[in-house]
PDB file of C-alpha atoms in Angstrom:
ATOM      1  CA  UNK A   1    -156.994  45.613 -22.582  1.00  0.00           C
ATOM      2  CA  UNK A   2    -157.096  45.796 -26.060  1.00  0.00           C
ATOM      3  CA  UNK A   3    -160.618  44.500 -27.659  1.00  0.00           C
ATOM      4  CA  UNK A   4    -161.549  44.475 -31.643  1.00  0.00           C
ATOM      5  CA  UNK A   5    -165.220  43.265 -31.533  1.00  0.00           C
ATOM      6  CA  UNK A   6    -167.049  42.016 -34.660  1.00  0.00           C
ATOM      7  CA  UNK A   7    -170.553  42.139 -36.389  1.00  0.00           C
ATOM      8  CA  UNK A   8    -172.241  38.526 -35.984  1.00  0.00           C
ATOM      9  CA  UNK A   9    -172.475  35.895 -38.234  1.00  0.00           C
ATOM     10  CA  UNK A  10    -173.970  36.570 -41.991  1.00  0.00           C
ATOM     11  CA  UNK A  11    -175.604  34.833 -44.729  1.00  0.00           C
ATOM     12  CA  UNK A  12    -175.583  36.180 -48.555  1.00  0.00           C
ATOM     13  CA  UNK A  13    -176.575  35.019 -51.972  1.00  0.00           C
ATOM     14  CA  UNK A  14    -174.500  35.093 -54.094  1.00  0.00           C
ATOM     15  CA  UNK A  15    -174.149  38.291 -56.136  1.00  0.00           C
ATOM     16  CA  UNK A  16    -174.572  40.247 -53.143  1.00  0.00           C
ATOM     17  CA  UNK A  17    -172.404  42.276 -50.624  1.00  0.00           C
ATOM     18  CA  UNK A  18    -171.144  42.224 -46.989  1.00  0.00           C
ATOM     19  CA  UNK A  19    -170.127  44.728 -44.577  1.00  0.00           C
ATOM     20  CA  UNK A  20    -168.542  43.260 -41.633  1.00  0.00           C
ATOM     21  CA  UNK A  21    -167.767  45.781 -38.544  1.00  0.00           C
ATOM     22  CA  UNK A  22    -165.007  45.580 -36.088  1.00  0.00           C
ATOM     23  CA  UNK A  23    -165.106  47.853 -33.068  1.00  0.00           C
ATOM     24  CA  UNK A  24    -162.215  48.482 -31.212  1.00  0.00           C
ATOM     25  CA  UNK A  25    -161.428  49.492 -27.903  1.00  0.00           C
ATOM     26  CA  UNK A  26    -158.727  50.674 -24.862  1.00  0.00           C
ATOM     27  CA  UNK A  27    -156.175  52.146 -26.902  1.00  0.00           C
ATOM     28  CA  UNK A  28    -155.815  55.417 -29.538  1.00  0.00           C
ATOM     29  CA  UNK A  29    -157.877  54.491 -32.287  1.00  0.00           C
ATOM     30  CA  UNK A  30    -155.958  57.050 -34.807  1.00  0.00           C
ATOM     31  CA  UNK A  31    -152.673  55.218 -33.795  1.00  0.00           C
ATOM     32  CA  UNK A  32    -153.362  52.197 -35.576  1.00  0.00           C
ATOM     33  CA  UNK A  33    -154.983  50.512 -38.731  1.00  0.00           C
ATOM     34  CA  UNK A  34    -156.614  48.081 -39.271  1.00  0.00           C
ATOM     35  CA  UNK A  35    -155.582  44.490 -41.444  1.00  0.00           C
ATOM     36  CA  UNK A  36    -158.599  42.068 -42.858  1.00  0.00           C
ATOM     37  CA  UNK A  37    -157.465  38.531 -43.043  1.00  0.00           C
ATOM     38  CA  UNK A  38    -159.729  36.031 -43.971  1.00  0.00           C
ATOM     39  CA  UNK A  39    -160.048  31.753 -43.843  1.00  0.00           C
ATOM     40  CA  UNK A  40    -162.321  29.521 -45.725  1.00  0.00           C
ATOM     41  CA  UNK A  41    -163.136  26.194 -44.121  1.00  0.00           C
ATOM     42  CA  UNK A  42    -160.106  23.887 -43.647  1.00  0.00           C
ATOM     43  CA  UNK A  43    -157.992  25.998 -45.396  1.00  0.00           C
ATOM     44  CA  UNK A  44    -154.867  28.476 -44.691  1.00  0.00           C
ATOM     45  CA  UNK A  45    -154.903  32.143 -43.629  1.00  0.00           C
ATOM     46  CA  UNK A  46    -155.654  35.352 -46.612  1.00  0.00           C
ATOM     47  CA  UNK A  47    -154.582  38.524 -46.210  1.00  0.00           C
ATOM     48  CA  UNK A  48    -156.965  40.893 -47.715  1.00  0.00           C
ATOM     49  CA  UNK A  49    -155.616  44.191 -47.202  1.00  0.00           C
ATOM     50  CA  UNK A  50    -155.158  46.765 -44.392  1.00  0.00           C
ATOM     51  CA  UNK A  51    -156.692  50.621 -43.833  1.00  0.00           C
ATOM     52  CA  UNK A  52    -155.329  53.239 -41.788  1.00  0.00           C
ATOM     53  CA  UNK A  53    -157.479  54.369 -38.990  1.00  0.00           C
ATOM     54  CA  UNK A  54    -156.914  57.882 -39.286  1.00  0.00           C
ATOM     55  CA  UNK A  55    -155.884  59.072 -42.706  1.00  0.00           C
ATOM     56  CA  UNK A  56    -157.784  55.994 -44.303  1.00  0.00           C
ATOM     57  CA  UNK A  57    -155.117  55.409 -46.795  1.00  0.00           C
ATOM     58  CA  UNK A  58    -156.009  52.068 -48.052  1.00  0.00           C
ATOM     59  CA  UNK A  59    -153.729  48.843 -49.079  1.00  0.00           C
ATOM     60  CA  UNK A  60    -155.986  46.147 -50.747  1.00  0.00           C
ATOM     61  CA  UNK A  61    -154.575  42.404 -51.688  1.00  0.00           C
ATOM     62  CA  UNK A  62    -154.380  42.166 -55.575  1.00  0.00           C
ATOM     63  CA  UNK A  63    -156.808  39.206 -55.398  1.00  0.00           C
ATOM     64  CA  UNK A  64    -159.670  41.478 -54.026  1.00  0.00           C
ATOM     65  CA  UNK A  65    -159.055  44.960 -56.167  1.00  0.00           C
ATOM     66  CA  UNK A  66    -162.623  46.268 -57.310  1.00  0.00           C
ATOM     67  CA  UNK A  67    -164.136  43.942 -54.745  1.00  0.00           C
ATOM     68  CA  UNK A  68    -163.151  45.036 -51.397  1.00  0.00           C
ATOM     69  CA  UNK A  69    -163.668  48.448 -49.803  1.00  0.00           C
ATOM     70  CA  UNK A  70    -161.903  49.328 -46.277  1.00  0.00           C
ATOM     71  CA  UNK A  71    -163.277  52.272 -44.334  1.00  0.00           C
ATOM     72  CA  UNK A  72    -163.127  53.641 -40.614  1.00  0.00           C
ATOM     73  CA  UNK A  73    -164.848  55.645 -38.159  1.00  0.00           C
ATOM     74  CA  UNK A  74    -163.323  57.334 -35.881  1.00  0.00           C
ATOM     75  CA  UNK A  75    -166.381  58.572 -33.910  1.00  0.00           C
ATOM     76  CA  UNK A  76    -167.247  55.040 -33.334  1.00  0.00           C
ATOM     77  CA  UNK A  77    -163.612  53.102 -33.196  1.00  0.00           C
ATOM     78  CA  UNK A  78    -165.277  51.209 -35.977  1.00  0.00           C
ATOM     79  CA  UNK A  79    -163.986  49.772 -38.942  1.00  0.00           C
ATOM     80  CA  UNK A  80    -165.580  48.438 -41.238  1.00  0.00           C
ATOM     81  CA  UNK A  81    -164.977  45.952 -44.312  1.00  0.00           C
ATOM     82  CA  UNK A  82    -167.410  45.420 -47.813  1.00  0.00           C
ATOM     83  CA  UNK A  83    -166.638  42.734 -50.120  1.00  0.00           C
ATOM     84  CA  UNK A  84    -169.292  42.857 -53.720  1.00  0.00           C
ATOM     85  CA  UNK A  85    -170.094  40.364 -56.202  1.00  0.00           C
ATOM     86  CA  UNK A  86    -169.868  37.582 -53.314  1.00  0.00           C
ATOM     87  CA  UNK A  87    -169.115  34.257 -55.376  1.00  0.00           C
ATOM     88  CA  UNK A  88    -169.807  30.860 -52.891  1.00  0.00           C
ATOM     89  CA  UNK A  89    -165.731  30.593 -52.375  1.00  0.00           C
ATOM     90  CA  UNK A  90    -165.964  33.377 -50.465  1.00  0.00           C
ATOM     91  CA  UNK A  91    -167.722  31.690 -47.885  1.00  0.00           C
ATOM     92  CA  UNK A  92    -165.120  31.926 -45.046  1.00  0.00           C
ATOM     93  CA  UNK A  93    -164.291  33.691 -41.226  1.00  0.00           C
ATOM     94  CA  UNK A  94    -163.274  37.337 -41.722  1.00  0.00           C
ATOM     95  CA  UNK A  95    -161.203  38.733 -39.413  1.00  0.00           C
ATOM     96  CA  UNK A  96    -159.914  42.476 -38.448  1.00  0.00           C
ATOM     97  CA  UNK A  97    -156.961  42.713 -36.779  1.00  0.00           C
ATOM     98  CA  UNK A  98    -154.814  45.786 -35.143  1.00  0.00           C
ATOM     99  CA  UNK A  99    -152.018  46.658 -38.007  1.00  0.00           C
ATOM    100  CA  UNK A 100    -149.203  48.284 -37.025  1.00  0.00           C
ATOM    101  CA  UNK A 101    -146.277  48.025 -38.699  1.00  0.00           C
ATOM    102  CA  UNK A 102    -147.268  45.076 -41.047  1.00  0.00           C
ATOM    103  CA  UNK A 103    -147.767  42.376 -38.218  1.00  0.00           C
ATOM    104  CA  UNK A 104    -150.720  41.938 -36.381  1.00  0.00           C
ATOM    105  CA  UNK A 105    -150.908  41.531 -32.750  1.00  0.00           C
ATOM    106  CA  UNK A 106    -154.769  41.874 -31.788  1.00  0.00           C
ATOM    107  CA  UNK A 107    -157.727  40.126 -33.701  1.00  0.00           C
ATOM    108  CA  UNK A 108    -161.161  40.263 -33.667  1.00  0.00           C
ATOM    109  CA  UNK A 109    -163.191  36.902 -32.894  1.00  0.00           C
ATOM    110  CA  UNK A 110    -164.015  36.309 -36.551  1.00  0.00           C
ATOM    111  CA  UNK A 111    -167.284  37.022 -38.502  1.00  0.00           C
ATOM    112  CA  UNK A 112    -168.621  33.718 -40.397  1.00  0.00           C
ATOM    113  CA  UNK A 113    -169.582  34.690 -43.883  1.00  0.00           C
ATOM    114  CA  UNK A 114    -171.680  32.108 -45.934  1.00  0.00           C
ATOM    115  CA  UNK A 115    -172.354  32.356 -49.630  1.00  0.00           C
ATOM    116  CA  UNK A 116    -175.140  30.452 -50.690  1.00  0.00           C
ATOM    117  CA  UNK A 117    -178.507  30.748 -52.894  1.00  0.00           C
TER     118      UNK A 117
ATOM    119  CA  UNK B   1    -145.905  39.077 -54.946  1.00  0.00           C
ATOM    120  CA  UNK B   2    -143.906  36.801 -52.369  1.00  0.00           C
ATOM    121  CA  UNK B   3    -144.881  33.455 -52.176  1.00  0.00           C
ATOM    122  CA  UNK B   4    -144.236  31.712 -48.948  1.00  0.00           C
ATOM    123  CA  UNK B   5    -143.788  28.017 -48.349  1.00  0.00           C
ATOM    124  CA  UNK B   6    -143.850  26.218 -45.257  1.00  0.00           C
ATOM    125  CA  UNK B   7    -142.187  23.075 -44.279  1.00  0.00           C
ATOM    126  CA  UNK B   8    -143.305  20.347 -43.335  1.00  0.00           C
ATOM    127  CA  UNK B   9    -147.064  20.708 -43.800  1.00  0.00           C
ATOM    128  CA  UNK B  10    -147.301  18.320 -40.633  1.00  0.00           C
ATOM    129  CA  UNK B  11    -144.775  17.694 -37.903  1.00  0.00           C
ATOM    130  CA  UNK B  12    -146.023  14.845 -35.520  1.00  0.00           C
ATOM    131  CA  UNK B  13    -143.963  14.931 -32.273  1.00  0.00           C
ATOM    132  CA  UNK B  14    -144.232  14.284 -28.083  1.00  0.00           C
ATOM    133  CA  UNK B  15    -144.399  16.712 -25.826  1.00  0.00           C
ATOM    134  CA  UNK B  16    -141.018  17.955 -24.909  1.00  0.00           C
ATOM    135  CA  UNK B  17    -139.346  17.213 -27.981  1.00  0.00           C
ATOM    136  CA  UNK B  18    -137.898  20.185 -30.302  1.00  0.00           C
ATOM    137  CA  UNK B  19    -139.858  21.308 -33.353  1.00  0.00           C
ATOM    138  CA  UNK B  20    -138.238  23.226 -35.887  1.00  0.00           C
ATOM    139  CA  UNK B  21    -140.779  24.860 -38.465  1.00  0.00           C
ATOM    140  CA  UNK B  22    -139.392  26.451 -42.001  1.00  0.00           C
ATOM    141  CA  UNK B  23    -141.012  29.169 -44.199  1.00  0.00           C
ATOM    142  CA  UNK B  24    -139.386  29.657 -47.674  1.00  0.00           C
ATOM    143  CA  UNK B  25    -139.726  33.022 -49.338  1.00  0.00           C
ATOM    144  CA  UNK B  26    -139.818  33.287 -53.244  1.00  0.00           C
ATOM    145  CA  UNK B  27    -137.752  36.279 -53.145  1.00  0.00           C
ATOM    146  CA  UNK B  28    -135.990  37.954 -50.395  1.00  0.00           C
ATOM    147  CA  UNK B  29    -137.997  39.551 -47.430  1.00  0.00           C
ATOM    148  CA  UNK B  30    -136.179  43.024 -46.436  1.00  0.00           C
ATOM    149  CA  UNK B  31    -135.629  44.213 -43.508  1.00  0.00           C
ATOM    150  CA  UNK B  32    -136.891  40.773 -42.241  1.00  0.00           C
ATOM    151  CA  UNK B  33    -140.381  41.603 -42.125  1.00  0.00           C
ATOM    152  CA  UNK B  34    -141.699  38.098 -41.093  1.00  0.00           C
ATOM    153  CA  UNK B  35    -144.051  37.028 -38.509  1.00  0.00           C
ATOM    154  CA  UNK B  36    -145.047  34.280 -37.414  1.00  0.00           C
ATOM    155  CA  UNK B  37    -148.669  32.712 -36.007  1.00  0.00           C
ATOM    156  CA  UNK B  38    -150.047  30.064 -34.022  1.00  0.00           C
ATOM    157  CA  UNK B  39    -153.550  28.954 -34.392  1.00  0.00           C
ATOM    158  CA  UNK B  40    -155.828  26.501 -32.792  1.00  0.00           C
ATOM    159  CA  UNK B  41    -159.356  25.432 -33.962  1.00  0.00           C
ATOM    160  CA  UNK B  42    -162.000  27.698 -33.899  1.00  0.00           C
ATOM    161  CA  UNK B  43    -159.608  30.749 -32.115  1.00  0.00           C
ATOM    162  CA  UNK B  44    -158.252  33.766 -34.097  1.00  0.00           C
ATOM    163  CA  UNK B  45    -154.176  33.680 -35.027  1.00  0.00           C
ATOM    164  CA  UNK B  46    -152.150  34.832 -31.682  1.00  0.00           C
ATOM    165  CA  UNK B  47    -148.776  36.267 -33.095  1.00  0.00           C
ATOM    166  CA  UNK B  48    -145.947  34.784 -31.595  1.00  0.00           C
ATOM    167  CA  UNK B  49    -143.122  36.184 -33.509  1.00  0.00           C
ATOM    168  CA  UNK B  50    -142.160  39.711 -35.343  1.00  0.00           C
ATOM    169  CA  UNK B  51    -138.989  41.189 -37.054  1.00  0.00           C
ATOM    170  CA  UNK B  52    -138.498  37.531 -37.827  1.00  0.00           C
ATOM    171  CA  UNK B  53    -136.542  37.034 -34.147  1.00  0.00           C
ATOM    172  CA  UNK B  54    -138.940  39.574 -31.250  1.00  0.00           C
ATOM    173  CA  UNK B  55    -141.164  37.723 -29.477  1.00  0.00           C
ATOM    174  CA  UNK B  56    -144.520  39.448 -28.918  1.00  0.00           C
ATOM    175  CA  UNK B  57    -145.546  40.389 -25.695  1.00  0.00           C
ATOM    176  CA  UNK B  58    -146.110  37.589 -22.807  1.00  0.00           C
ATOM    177  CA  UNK B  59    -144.889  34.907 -26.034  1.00  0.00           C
ATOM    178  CA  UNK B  60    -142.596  32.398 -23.741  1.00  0.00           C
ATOM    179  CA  UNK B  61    -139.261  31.953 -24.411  1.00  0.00           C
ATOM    180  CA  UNK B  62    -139.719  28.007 -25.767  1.00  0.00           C
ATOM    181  CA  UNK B  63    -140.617  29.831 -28.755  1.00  0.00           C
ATOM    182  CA  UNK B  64    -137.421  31.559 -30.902  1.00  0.00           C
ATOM    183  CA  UNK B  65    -137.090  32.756 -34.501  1.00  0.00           C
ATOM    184  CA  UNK B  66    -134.513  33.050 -36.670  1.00  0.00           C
ATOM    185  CA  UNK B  67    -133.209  33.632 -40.405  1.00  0.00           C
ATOM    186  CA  UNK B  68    -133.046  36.174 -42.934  1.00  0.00           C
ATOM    187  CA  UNK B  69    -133.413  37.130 -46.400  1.00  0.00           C
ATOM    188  CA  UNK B  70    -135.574  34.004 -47.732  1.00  0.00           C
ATOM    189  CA  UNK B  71    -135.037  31.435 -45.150  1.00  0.00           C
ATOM    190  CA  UNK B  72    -137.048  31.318 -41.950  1.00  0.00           C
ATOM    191  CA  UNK B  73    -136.688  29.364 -39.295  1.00  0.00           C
ATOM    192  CA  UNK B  74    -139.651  28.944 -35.790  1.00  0.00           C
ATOM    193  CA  UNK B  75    -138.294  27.040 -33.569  1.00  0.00           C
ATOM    194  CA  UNK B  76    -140.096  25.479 -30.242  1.00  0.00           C
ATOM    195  CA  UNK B  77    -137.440  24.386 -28.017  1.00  0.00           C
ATOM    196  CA  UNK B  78    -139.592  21.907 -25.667  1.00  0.00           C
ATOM    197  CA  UNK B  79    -142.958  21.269 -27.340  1.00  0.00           C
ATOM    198  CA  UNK B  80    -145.885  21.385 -24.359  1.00  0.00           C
ATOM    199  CA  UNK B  81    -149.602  20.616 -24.623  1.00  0.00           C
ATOM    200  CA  UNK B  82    -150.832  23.187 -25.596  1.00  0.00           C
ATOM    201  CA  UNK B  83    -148.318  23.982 -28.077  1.00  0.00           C
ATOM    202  CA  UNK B  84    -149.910  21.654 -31.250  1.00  0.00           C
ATOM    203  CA  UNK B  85    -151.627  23.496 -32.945  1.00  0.00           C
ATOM    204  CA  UNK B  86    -151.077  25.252 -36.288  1.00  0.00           C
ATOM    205  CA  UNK B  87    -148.427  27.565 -37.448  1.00  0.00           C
ATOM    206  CA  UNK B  88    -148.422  30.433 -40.223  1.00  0.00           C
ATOM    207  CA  UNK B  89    -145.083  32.811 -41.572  1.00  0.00           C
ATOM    208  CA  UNK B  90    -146.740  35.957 -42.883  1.00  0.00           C
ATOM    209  CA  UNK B  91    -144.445  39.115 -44.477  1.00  0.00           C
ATOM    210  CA  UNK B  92    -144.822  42.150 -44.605  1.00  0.00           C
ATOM    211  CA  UNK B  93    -141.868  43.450 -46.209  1.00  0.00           C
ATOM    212  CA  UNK B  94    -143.334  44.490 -49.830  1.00  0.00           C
ATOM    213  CA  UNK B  95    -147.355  46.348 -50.392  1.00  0.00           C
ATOM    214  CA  UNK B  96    -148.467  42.816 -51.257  1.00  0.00           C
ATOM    215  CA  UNK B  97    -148.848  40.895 -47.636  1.00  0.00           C
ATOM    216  CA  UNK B  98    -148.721  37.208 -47.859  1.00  0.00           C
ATOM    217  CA  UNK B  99    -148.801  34.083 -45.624  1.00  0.00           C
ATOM    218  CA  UNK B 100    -147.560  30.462 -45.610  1.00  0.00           C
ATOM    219  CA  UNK B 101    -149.739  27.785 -46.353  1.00  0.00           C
ATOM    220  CA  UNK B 102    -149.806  26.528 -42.659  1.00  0.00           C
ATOM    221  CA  UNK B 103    -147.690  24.085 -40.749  1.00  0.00           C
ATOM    222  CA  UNK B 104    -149.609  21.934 -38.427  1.00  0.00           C
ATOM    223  CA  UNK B 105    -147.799  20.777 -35.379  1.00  0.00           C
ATOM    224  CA  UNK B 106    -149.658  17.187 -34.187  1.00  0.00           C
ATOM    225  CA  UNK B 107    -149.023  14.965 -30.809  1.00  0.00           C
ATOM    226  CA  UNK B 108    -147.339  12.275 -32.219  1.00  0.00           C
TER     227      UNK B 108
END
Protein backbone atom coordinates (compact mmCIF):
# COMPACT_ATOMS: atom_id res chain seq x y z
CA UNK A 1 0.00 0.00 0.00
CA UNK A 2 0.81 3.36 -0.45
CA UNK A 3 3.35 4.82 2.39
CA UNK A 4 4.83 8.63 2.52
CA UNK A 5 7.23 8.38 5.54
CA UNK A 6 8.67 11.49 7.27
CA UNK A 7 11.96 12.81 8.90
CA UNK A 8 11.40 12.91 12.87
CA UNK A 9 10.62 15.57 14.96
CA UNK A 10 12.90 18.98 14.84
CA UNK A 11 13.84 21.81 16.90
CA UNK A 12 15.22 25.31 15.39
CA UNK A 13 16.06 28.77 16.55
CA UNK A 14 14.75 31.03 15.14
CA UNK A 15 16.51 32.48 12.09
CA UNK A 16 17.34 29.16 10.99
CA UNK A 17 16.15 26.54 8.37
CA UNK A 18 14.41 23.11 8.09
CA UNK A 19 14.44 20.40 5.70
CA UNK A 20 11.82 17.94 6.35
CA UNK A 21 11.94 14.53 4.14
CA UNK A 22 9.09 12.44 3.04
CA UNK A 23 9.82 9.06 1.51
CA UNK A 24 7.41 7.41 -0.40
CA UNK A 25 6.69 4.07 -1.34
CA UNK A 26 4.51 1.14 -3.49
CA UNK A 27 3.52 3.12 -6.32
CA UNK A 28 5.41 5.14 -9.50
CA UNK A 29 7.14 7.79 -7.88
CA UNK A 30 7.34 9.98 -11.31
CA UNK A 31 3.47 9.64 -11.47
CA UNK A 32 2.78 11.87 -8.76
CA UNK A 33 3.82 15.10 -6.79
CA UNK A 34 4.00 15.92 -3.94
CA UNK A 35 1.65 18.80 -1.73
CA UNK A 36 3.14 20.33 1.79
CA UNK A 37 0.38 21.26 4.10
CA UNK A 38 1.12 22.40 7.32
CA UNK A 39 -0.88 23.03 11.06
CA UNK A 40 0.18 25.05 13.97
CA UNK A 41 -1.17 24.01 17.35
CA UNK A 42 -4.99 24.26 17.66
CA UNK A 43 -5.32 25.80 14.57
CA UNK A 44 -6.75 24.96 10.88
CA UNK A 45 -4.99 23.25 7.95
CA UNK A 46 -2.15 25.51 5.39
CA UNK A 47 -1.45 24.64 2.21
CA UNK A 48 2.05 25.45 1.39
CA UNK A 49 2.56 24.48 -2.04
CA UNK A 50 3.02 21.31 -4.15
CA UNK A 51 6.22 19.91 -6.46
CA UNK A 52 6.08 17.56 -9.18
CA UNK A 53 7.96 14.41 -8.67
CA UNK A 54 9.39 14.12 -11.93
CA UNK A 55 9.77 17.35 -13.82
CA UNK A 56 10.03 19.28 -10.39
CA UNK A 57 7.95 22.09 -11.60
CA UNK A 58 7.17 23.84 -8.46
CA UNK A 59 3.77 25.66 -7.13
CA UNK A 60 4.53 27.56 -3.82
CA UNK A 61 1.57 29.30 -1.57
CA UNK A 62 1.99 33.16 -1.87
CA UNK A 63 2.42 33.29 1.94
CA UNK A 64 5.75 31.26 1.74
CA UNK A 65 7.45 32.78 -1.70
CA UNK A 66 11.31 33.31 -0.96
CA UNK A 67 10.89 31.07 2.06
CA UNK A 68 10.03 27.69 0.95
CA UNK A 69 11.96 25.46 -1.45
CA UNK A 70 10.32 22.03 -2.79
CA UNK A 71 12.65 19.45 -4.29
CA UNK A 72 12.57 15.58 -5.14
CA UNK A 73 14.61 12.64 -5.62
CA UNK A 74 13.81 10.26 -7.63
CA UNK A 75 16.65 7.80 -6.80
CA UNK A 76 15.42 7.80 -3.33
CA UNK A 77 11.35 8.37 -3.68
CA UNK A 78 12.25 11.28 -1.48
CA UNK A 79 10.96 14.56 -1.29
CA UNK A 80 12.00 16.90 0.46
CA UNK A 81 10.75 20.42 1.89
CA UNK A 82 13.13 23.70 3.31
CA UNK A 83 11.50 26.52 4.89
CA UNK A 84 14.42 29.76 5.88
CA UNK A 85 14.23 32.57 8.14
CA UNK A 86 12.06 30.27 10.62
CA UNK A 87 10.07 32.97 12.77
CA UNK A 88 8.41 31.09 16.22
CA UNK A 89 4.79 31.03 14.27
CA UNK A 90 6.09 28.63 12.28
CA UNK A 91 6.21 26.24 14.90
CA UNK A 92 3.65 23.68 13.57
CA UNK A 93 3.20 19.70 12.03
CA UNK A 94 4.35 19.62 8.39
CA UNK A 95 2.94 17.31 6.33
CA UNK A 96 3.66 15.81 2.61
CA UNK A 97 1.02 14.42 0.97
CA UNK A 98 0.55 12.47 -2.59
CA UNK A 99 -0.80 15.39 -5.13
CA UNK A 100 -2.47 14.41 -7.92
CA UNK A 101 -4.74 16.38 -9.47
CA UNK A 102 -5.04 19.12 -6.71
CA UNK A 103 -6.55 16.79 -3.91
CA UNK A 104 -4.65 14.79 -1.75
CA UNK A 105 -5.37 11.29 -0.95
CA UNK A 106 -2.15 9.91 0.97
CA UNK A 107 -0.25 11.81 3.85
CA UNK A 108 2.67 11.41 5.61
CA UNK A 109 2.46 11.07 9.59
CA UNK A 110 3.49 14.68 10.17
CA UNK A 111 6.94 16.13 11.16
CA UNK A 112 6.66 18.46 14.45
CA UNK A 113 8.60 21.60 13.82
CA UNK A 114 9.37 23.87 16.91
CA UNK A 115 10.73 27.38 16.70
CA UNK A 116 12.24 28.49 19.70
CA UNK A 117 15.60 30.26 21.06
CA UNK B 1 -6.80 33.94 -3.86
CA UNK B 2 -10.12 32.03 -2.80
CA UNK B 3 -11.10 32.35 0.53
CA UNK B 4 -13.13 29.58 1.96
CA UNK B 5 -15.55 29.71 4.85
CA UNK B 6 -17.00 27.01 6.69
CA UNK B 7 -20.21 26.78 8.49
CA UNK B 8 -20.88 26.25 11.47
CA UNK B 9 -17.48 26.27 13.17
CA UNK B 10 -19.11 23.58 15.60
CA UNK B 11 -22.03 21.27 15.02
CA UNK B 12 -22.92 19.34 18.31
CA UNK B 13 -25.17 16.35 17.44
CA UNK B 14 -26.05 12.34 18.55
CA UNK B 15 -25.04 9.67 16.84
CA UNK B 16 -27.37 8.88 14.06
CA UNK B 17 -28.60 12.18 13.45
CA UNK B 18 -27.82 14.06 9.96
CA UNK B 19 -25.05 16.64 9.79
CA UNK B 20 -24.94 18.93 7.05
CA UNK B 21 -21.50 20.91 6.82
CA UNK B 22 -21.18 24.21 4.39
CA UNK B 23 -18.01 25.71 2.79
CA UNK B 24 -18.48 29.18 1.15
CA UNK B 25 -16.13 30.16 -1.63
CA UNK B 26 -15.21 33.93 -2.20
CA UNK B 27 -15.38 33.49 -5.80
CA UNK B 28 -16.46 30.66 -7.88
CA UNK B 29 -14.49 27.28 -7.82
CA UNK B 30 -14.37 25.85 -11.60
CA UNK B 31 -14.73 22.82 -12.60
CA UNK B 32 -15.71 22.08 -8.92
CA UNK B 33 -12.39 21.48 -7.69
CA UNK B 34 -13.32 20.98 -3.95
CA UNK B 35 -12.39 18.41 -1.52
CA UNK B 36 -13.20 17.75 1.42
CA UNK B 37 -11.26 16.30 4.84
CA UNK B 38 -11.86 14.71 8.00
CA UNK B 39 -9.46 14.93 10.79
CA UNK B 40 -9.14 13.59 14.24
CA UNK B 41 -6.55 14.58 16.94
CA UNK B 42 -3.18 13.85 16.50
CA UNK B 43 -3.89 11.78 12.84
CA UNK B 44 -3.08 13.30 9.39
CA UNK B 45 -6.35 14.63 7.14
CA UNK B 46 -8.04 11.34 5.41
CA UNK B 47 -9.84 12.79 2.23
CA UNK B 48 -13.24 11.87 2.08
CA UNK B 49 -14.51 13.77 -0.82
CA UNK B 50 -13.13 15.01 -4.47
CA UNK B 51 -14.69 16.73 -7.60
CA UNK B 52 -16.87 18.20 -4.90
CA UNK B 53 -19.43 14.88 -5.18
CA UNK B 54 -16.62 11.35 -5.70
CA UNK B 55 -16.06 9.73 -2.77
CA UNK B 56 -12.47 8.54 -2.32
CA UNK B 57 -11.70 5.12 -2.21
CA UNK B 58 -13.22 2.75 0.71
CA UNK B 59 -15.06 6.51 1.95
CA UNK B 60 -18.70 4.95 3.02
CA UNK B 61 -21.59 6.01 1.50
CA UNK B 62 -23.03 8.02 4.90
CA UNK B 63 -20.78 10.52 3.57
CA UNK B 64 -22.15 12.62 0.17
CA UNK B 65 -21.15 15.95 -1.36
CA UNK B 66 -22.75 18.27 -3.23
CA UNK B 67 -22.85 21.95 -4.80
CA UNK B 68 -21.20 23.98 -7.26
CA UNK B 69 -19.76 27.16 -8.20
CA UNK B 70 -19.36 28.82 -4.56
CA UNK B 71 -21.62 26.81 -2.45
CA UNK B 72 -20.59 23.51 -0.94
CA UNK B 73 -22.39 21.30 0.76
CA UNK B 74 -20.78 17.66 3.08
CA UNK B 75 -23.31 15.96 4.14
CA UNK B 76 -23.23 12.82 6.76
CA UNK B 77 -26.42 11.10 6.44
CA UNK B 78 -26.35 9.04 9.91
CA UNK B 79 -23.58 10.46 12.11
CA UNK B 80 -21.62 7.24 13.91
CA UNK B 81 -18.88 7.27 16.56
CA UNK B 82 -16.34 7.64 14.99
CA UNK B 83 -17.56 10.17 12.71
CA UNK B 84 -16.88 13.54 15.20
CA UNK B 85 -14.18 14.69 14.43
CA UNK B 86 -13.12 17.70 12.33
CA UNK B 87 -13.90 18.67 8.85
CA UNK B 88 -11.90 20.87 6.18
CA UNK B 89 -13.19 22.08 2.24
CA UNK B 90 -9.92 22.63 0.40
CA UNK B 91 -9.89 23.83 -3.64
CA UNK B 92 -7.96 23.37 -5.97
CA UNK B 93 -9.45 24.99 -8.83
CA UNK B 94 -7.03 28.20 -9.25
CA UNK B 95 -2.61 28.02 -8.66
CA UNK B 96 -3.38 29.40 -5.20
CA UNK B 97 -4.72 26.17 -3.04
CA UNK B 98 -6.72 27.07 -0.06
CA UNK B 99 -8.69 25.45 2.81
CA UNK B 100 -11.63 26.21 5.15
CA UNK B 101 -11.08 27.22 8.49
CA UNK B 102 -12.35 23.82 9.94
CA UNK B 103 -15.74 22.61 11.01
CA UNK B 104 -15.69 20.54 14.08
CA UNK B 105 -18.35 17.95 14.36
CA UNK B 106 -18.90 17.25 18.48
CA UNK B 107 -21.21 14.41 20.32
CA UNK B 108 -23.77 16.45 21.50
Amino acid sequence: QVQLVQSGVEVKKPGASVKVSCKASSYNFASYGFSWVRQAPGEGLEWMGWISAYMGNTNYAQNFQGRVTMTTDTSTSTAYMELTSLRSDDTAVYYCARFGTGYSEYWGQGTLVTVSS
Amino acid sequence: EIVLTQSPGTLSLSPGERATLSCRASQSVRFSYLAWYQQKPGQAPRLLIYGASTRATGIPDRFSGSGSGTDFTLTISRLQPEDFAVYYCQQYSNSQYTFGQGTKVEIK
